[in-house]
Amino acid sequence: TQVSADAGEKLFGSVCTTCHTAGLMGAPKLADKADWAPRIAQGKDTLYKHAIGGYQGKAGVMPAKGGSQASDEEVKAAVDYMVSKAS
Ligand code: HEB
């Protein structure tokens, strides 16, 4: 199922912003191209997988879905939103 681009911005604003606006604990900052370029270079499938399932990276821990109960599609839309801001 598809969700709207708005759903991505909305989830970002309610959940992801906690870490990704200020760049807390090593989180790549929204709209910071230098932070995002090497991550975007991994490909979107990796970004989706990491955002949905969580992972331990070199900078810190990305919690699965940011600790939220969002659907996979909503999390993907939020990743798309973050990537669009850094492109
Ligand atoms: Fe995060 C990372 C998304 C929330 C913390 N993230 C990340 C990434 C992405 C994301 C896409 C990249 C990946 C790669 O590179 O592979 N997030 C996201 C989203 C959200 C979030 C969409 C909402 C849902 N985070 C979050 C939170 C936090 C975080 C809430 C805190 C708590 N992250 C993070 C970190 C990182 C990330 C720390 C980095 C890690 C490493 O080391 O790399």
PDB file of C-alpha atoms and ligand atoms in Angstrom:
ATOM      1  CA  THR A   1       0.000   0.000   0.000  1.00  0.00           C
ATOM      2  CA  GLN A   2       1.118   3.500  -0.801  1.00  0.00           C
ATOM      3  CA  VAL A   3       0.972   6.416   1.597  1.00  0.00           C
ATOM      4  CA  SER A   4       1.167  10.081   0.655  1.00  0.00           C
ATOM      5  CA  ALA A   5       4.343  12.139   0.822  1.00  0.00           C
ATOM      6  CA  ASP A   6       2.607  14.138   3.558  1.00  0.00           C
ATOM      7  CA  ALA A   7       2.585  11.032   5.749  1.00  0.00           C
ATOM      8  CA  GLY A   8       6.392  11.051   5.614  1.00  0.00           C
ATOM      9  CA  GLU A   9       6.675  14.663   6.675  1.00  0.00           C
ATOM     10  CA  LYS A  10       4.107  14.057   9.401  1.00  0.00           C
ATOM     11  CA  LEU A  11       5.944  11.044  10.837  1.00  0.00           C
ATOM     12  CA  PHE A  12       9.210  12.954  10.642  1.00  0.00           C
ATOM     13  CA  GLY A  13       7.650  15.825  12.597  1.00  0.00           C
ATOM     14  CA  SER A  14       6.253  13.585  15.311  1.00  0.00           C
ATOM     15  CA  VAL A  15       9.013  10.984  15.744  1.00  0.00           C
ATOM     16  CA  CYS A  16      12.206  11.324  13.715  1.00  0.00           C
ATOM     17  CA  THR A  17      12.685  15.004  14.515  1.00  0.00           C
ATOM     18  CA  THR A  18      13.647  14.118  18.098  1.00  0.00           C
ATOM     19  CA  CYS A  19      17.042  12.916  16.888  1.00  0.00           C
ATOM     20  CA  HIS A  20      17.320  14.033  13.276  1.00  0.00           C
ATOM     21  CA  THR A  21      16.669  17.773  13.592  1.00  0.00           C
ATOM     22  CA  ALA A  22      19.511  18.535  15.998  1.00  0.00           C
ATOM     23  CA  GLY A  23      21.632  15.545  14.956  1.00  0.00           C
ATOM     24  CA  LEU A  24      21.413  13.946  18.391  1.00  0.00           C
ATOM     25  CA  MET A  25      23.732  11.031  19.237  1.00  0.00           C
ATOM     26  CA  GLY A  26      25.253  10.912  15.785  1.00  0.00           C
ATOM     27  CA  ALA A  27      21.983  10.969  13.841  1.00  0.00           C
ATOM     28  CA  PRO A  28      22.355  12.474  10.355  1.00  0.00           C
ATOM     29  CA  LYS A  29      20.770  15.950  10.440  1.00  0.00           C
ATOM     30  CA  LEU A  30      17.783  16.882   8.309  1.00  0.00           C
ATOM     31  CA  ALA A  31      18.828  18.816   5.191  1.00  0.00           C
ATOM     32  CA  ASP A  32      22.561  18.392   5.963  1.00  0.00           C
ATOM     33  CA  LYS A  33      23.962  17.242   2.630  1.00  0.00           C
ATOM     34  CA  ALA A  34      27.374  16.296   4.009  1.00  0.00           C
ATOM     35  CA  ASP A  35      25.744  14.087   6.653  1.00  0.00           C
ATOM     36  CA  TRP A  36      23.463  12.458   4.110  1.00  0.00           C
ATOM     37  CA  ALA A  37      25.569  12.028   0.971  1.00  0.00           C
ATOM     38  CA  PRO A  38      27.422   8.856   2.092  1.00  0.00           C
ATOM     39  CA  ARG A  39      24.177   7.424   3.447  1.00  0.00           C
ATOM     40  CA  ILE A  40      22.210   8.128   0.283  1.00  0.00           C
ATOM     41  CA  ALA A  41      25.076   6.499  -1.648  1.00  0.00           C
ATOM     42  CA  GLN A  42      24.219   3.178   0.045  1.00  0.00           C
ATOM     43  CA  GLY A  43      20.940   3.132  -1.873  1.00  0.00           C
ATOM     44  CA  LYS A  44      17.391   3.624  -0.673  1.00  0.00           C
ATOM     45  CA  ASP A  45      16.766  -0.057   0.054  1.00  0.00           C
ATOM     46  CA  THR A  46      19.476   0.028   2.718  1.00  0.00           C
ATOM     47  CA  LEU A  47      18.095   3.253   4.193  1.00  0.00           C
ATOM     48  CA  TYR A  48      14.596   1.761   4.325  1.00  0.00           C
ATOM     49  CA  LYS A  49      15.874  -1.452   5.909  1.00  0.00           C
ATOM     50  CA  HIS A  50      17.865   0.448   8.540  1.00  0.00           C
ATOM     51  CA  ALA A  51      15.006   2.836   9.361  1.00  0.00           C
ATOM     52  CA  ILE A  52      12.398   0.054   9.618  1.00  0.00           C
ATOM     53  CA  GLY A  53      14.489  -2.600  11.362  1.00  0.00           C
ATOM     54  CA  GLY A  54      16.909  -0.373  13.227  1.00  0.00           C
ATOM     55  CA  TYR A  55      20.688  -0.870  13.280  1.00  0.00           C
ATOM     56  CA  GLN A  56      23.901  -0.115  15.130  1.00  0.00           C
ATOM     57  CA  GLY A  57      26.085   2.148  13.004  1.00  0.00           C
ATOM     58  CA  LYS A  58      29.462   3.828  13.519  1.00  0.00           C
ATOM     59  CA  ALA A  59      27.831   6.987  14.857  1.00  0.00           C
ATOM     60  CA  GLY A  60      25.205   5.447  17.129  1.00  0.00           C
ATOM     61  CA  VAL A  61      22.012   3.443  17.296  1.00  0.00           C
ATOM     62  CA  MET A  62      19.056   3.988  15.010  1.00  0.00           C
ATOM     63  CA  PRO A  63      16.070   2.450  16.841  1.00  0.00           C
ATOM     64  CA  ALA A  64      13.621   0.393  14.716  1.00  0.00           C
ATOM     65  CA  LYS A  65      11.025   2.843  13.330  1.00  0.00           C
ATOM     66  CA  GLY A  66      12.500   5.427  15.713  1.00  0.00           C
ATOM     67  CA  GLY A  67      10.733   3.551  18.498  1.00  0.00           C
ATOM     68  CA  SER A  68       7.309   4.236  16.979  1.00  0.00           C
ATOM     69  CA  GLN A  69       4.432   1.970  15.907  1.00  0.00           C
ATOM     70  CA  ALA A  70       4.354   3.446  12.391  1.00  0.00           C
ATOM     71  CA  SER A  71       3.765   1.170   9.396  1.00  0.00           C
ATOM     72  CA  ASP A  72       6.650   0.205   7.118  1.00  0.00           C
ATOM     73  CA  GLU A  73       5.141   2.399   4.393  1.00  0.00           C
ATOM     74  CA  GLU A  74       5.011   5.430   6.696  1.00  0.00           C
ATOM     75  CA  VAL A  75       8.643   4.921   7.683  1.00  0.00           C
ATOM     76  CA  LYS A  76       9.631   4.651   4.002  1.00  0.00           C
ATOM     77  CA  ALA A  77       7.764   7.900   3.307  1.00  0.00           C
ATOM     78  CA  ALA A  78       9.679   9.579   6.153  1.00  0.00           C
ATOM     79  CA  VAL A  79      12.977   8.311   4.693  1.00  0.00           C
ATOM     80  CA  ASP A  80      11.932   9.685   1.287  1.00  0.00           C
ATOM     81  CA  TYR A  81      11.198  13.026   2.952  1.00  0.00           C
ATOM     82  CA  MET A  82      14.615  13.109   4.646  1.00  0.00           C
ATOM     83  CA  VAL A  83      16.415  12.131   1.439  1.00  0.00           C
ATOM     84  CA  SER A  84      14.538  14.797  -0.544  1.00  0.00           C
ATOM     85  CA  LYS A  85      15.639  17.463   1.953  1.00  0.00           C
ATOM     86  CA  ALA A  86      19.274  16.453   1.576  1.00  0.00           C
ATOM     87  CA  SER A  87      19.356  16.140  -2.227  1.00  0.00           C
TER      88      SER A  87
HETATM   89 FE1  HEB B   1      17.198   7.667  12.564  1.00  0.00          FE
HETATM   90  C1  HEB B   1      20.244   6.965  11.078  1.00  0.00           C
HETATM   91  C2  HEB B   1      15.645   7.412   9.456  1.00  0.00           C
HETATM   92  C3  HEB B   1      14.143   8.278  14.060  1.00  0.00           C
HETATM   93  C4  HEB B   1      18.775   8.061  15.638  1.00  0.00           C
HETATM   94  N1  HEB B   1      17.827   7.260  10.635  1.00  0.00           N
HETATM   95  C5  HEB B   1      19.117   7.005  10.244  1.00  0.00           C
HETATM   96  C6  HEB B   1      19.130   6.791   8.826  1.00  0.00           C
HETATM   97  C7  HEB B   1      17.847   6.901   8.382  1.00  0.00           C
HETATM   98  C8  HEB B   1      17.031   7.203   9.529  1.00  0.00           C
HETATM   99  C9  HEB B   1      17.352   6.753   6.942  1.00  0.00           C
HETATM  100  C10 HEB B   1      20.373   6.511   7.970  1.00  0.00           C
HETATM  101  C11 HEB B   1      20.532   5.027   7.761  1.00  0.00           C
HETATM  102  C12 HEB B   1      21.835   4.655   7.077  1.00  0.00           C
HETATM  103  O1  HEB B   1      22.766   5.456   6.934  1.00  0.00           O
HETATM  104  O2  HEB B   1      21.903   3.501   6.595  1.00  0.00           O
HETATM  105  N2  HEB B   1      15.261   7.821  11.889  1.00  0.00           N
HETATM  106  C13 HEB B   1      14.840   7.683  10.598  1.00  0.00           C
HETATM  107  C14 HEB B   1      13.400   7.848  10.528  1.00  0.00           C
HETATM  108  C15 HEB B   1      12.970   8.075  11.815  1.00  0.00           C
HETATM  109  C16 HEB B   1      14.160   8.064  12.662  1.00  0.00           C
HETATM  110  C17 HEB B   1      12.574   7.742   9.260  1.00  0.00           C
HETATM  111  C18 HEB B   1      11.532   8.274  12.335  1.00  0.00           C
HETATM  112  C19 HEB B   1      10.671   7.058  12.061  1.00  0.00           C
HETATM  113  N3  HEB B   1      16.582   8.075  14.489  1.00  0.00           N
HETATM  114  C20 HEB B   1      15.294   8.286  14.884  1.00  0.00           C
HETATM  115  C21 HEB B   1      15.241   8.536  16.313  1.00  0.00           C
HETATM  116  C22 HEB B   1      16.549   8.455  16.775  1.00  0.00           C
HETATM  117  C23 HEB B   1      17.374   8.171  15.607  1.00  0.00           C
HETATM  118  C24 HEB B   1      13.985   8.868  17.104  1.00  0.00           C
HETATM  119  C25 HEB B   1      17.095   8.619  18.166  1.00  0.00           C
HETATM  120  C26 HEB B   1      16.524   8.064  19.253  1.00  0.00           C
HETATM  121  N4  HEB B   1      19.167   7.500  13.236  1.00  0.00           N
HETATM  122  C27 HEB B   1      19.595   7.727  14.532  1.00  0.00           C
HETATM  123  C28 HEB B   1      21.047   7.591  14.589  1.00  0.00           C
HETATM  124  C29 HEB B   1      21.461   7.267  13.286  1.00  0.00           C
HETATM  125  C30 HEB B   1      20.246   7.229  12.451  1.00  0.00           C
HETATM  126  C31 HEB B   1      21.910   7.768  15.831  1.00  0.00           C
HETATM  127  C32 HEB B   1      22.906   7.043  12.790  1.00  0.00           C
HETATM  128  C33 HEB B   1      23.347   5.619  13.084  1.00  0.00           C
HETATM  129  C34 HEB B   1      24.777   5.370  12.530  1.00  0.00           C
HETATM  130  O3  HEB B   1      25.709   5.218  13.330  1.00  0.00           O
HETATM  131  O4  HEB B   1      24.916   5.337  11.289  1.00  0.00           O
END
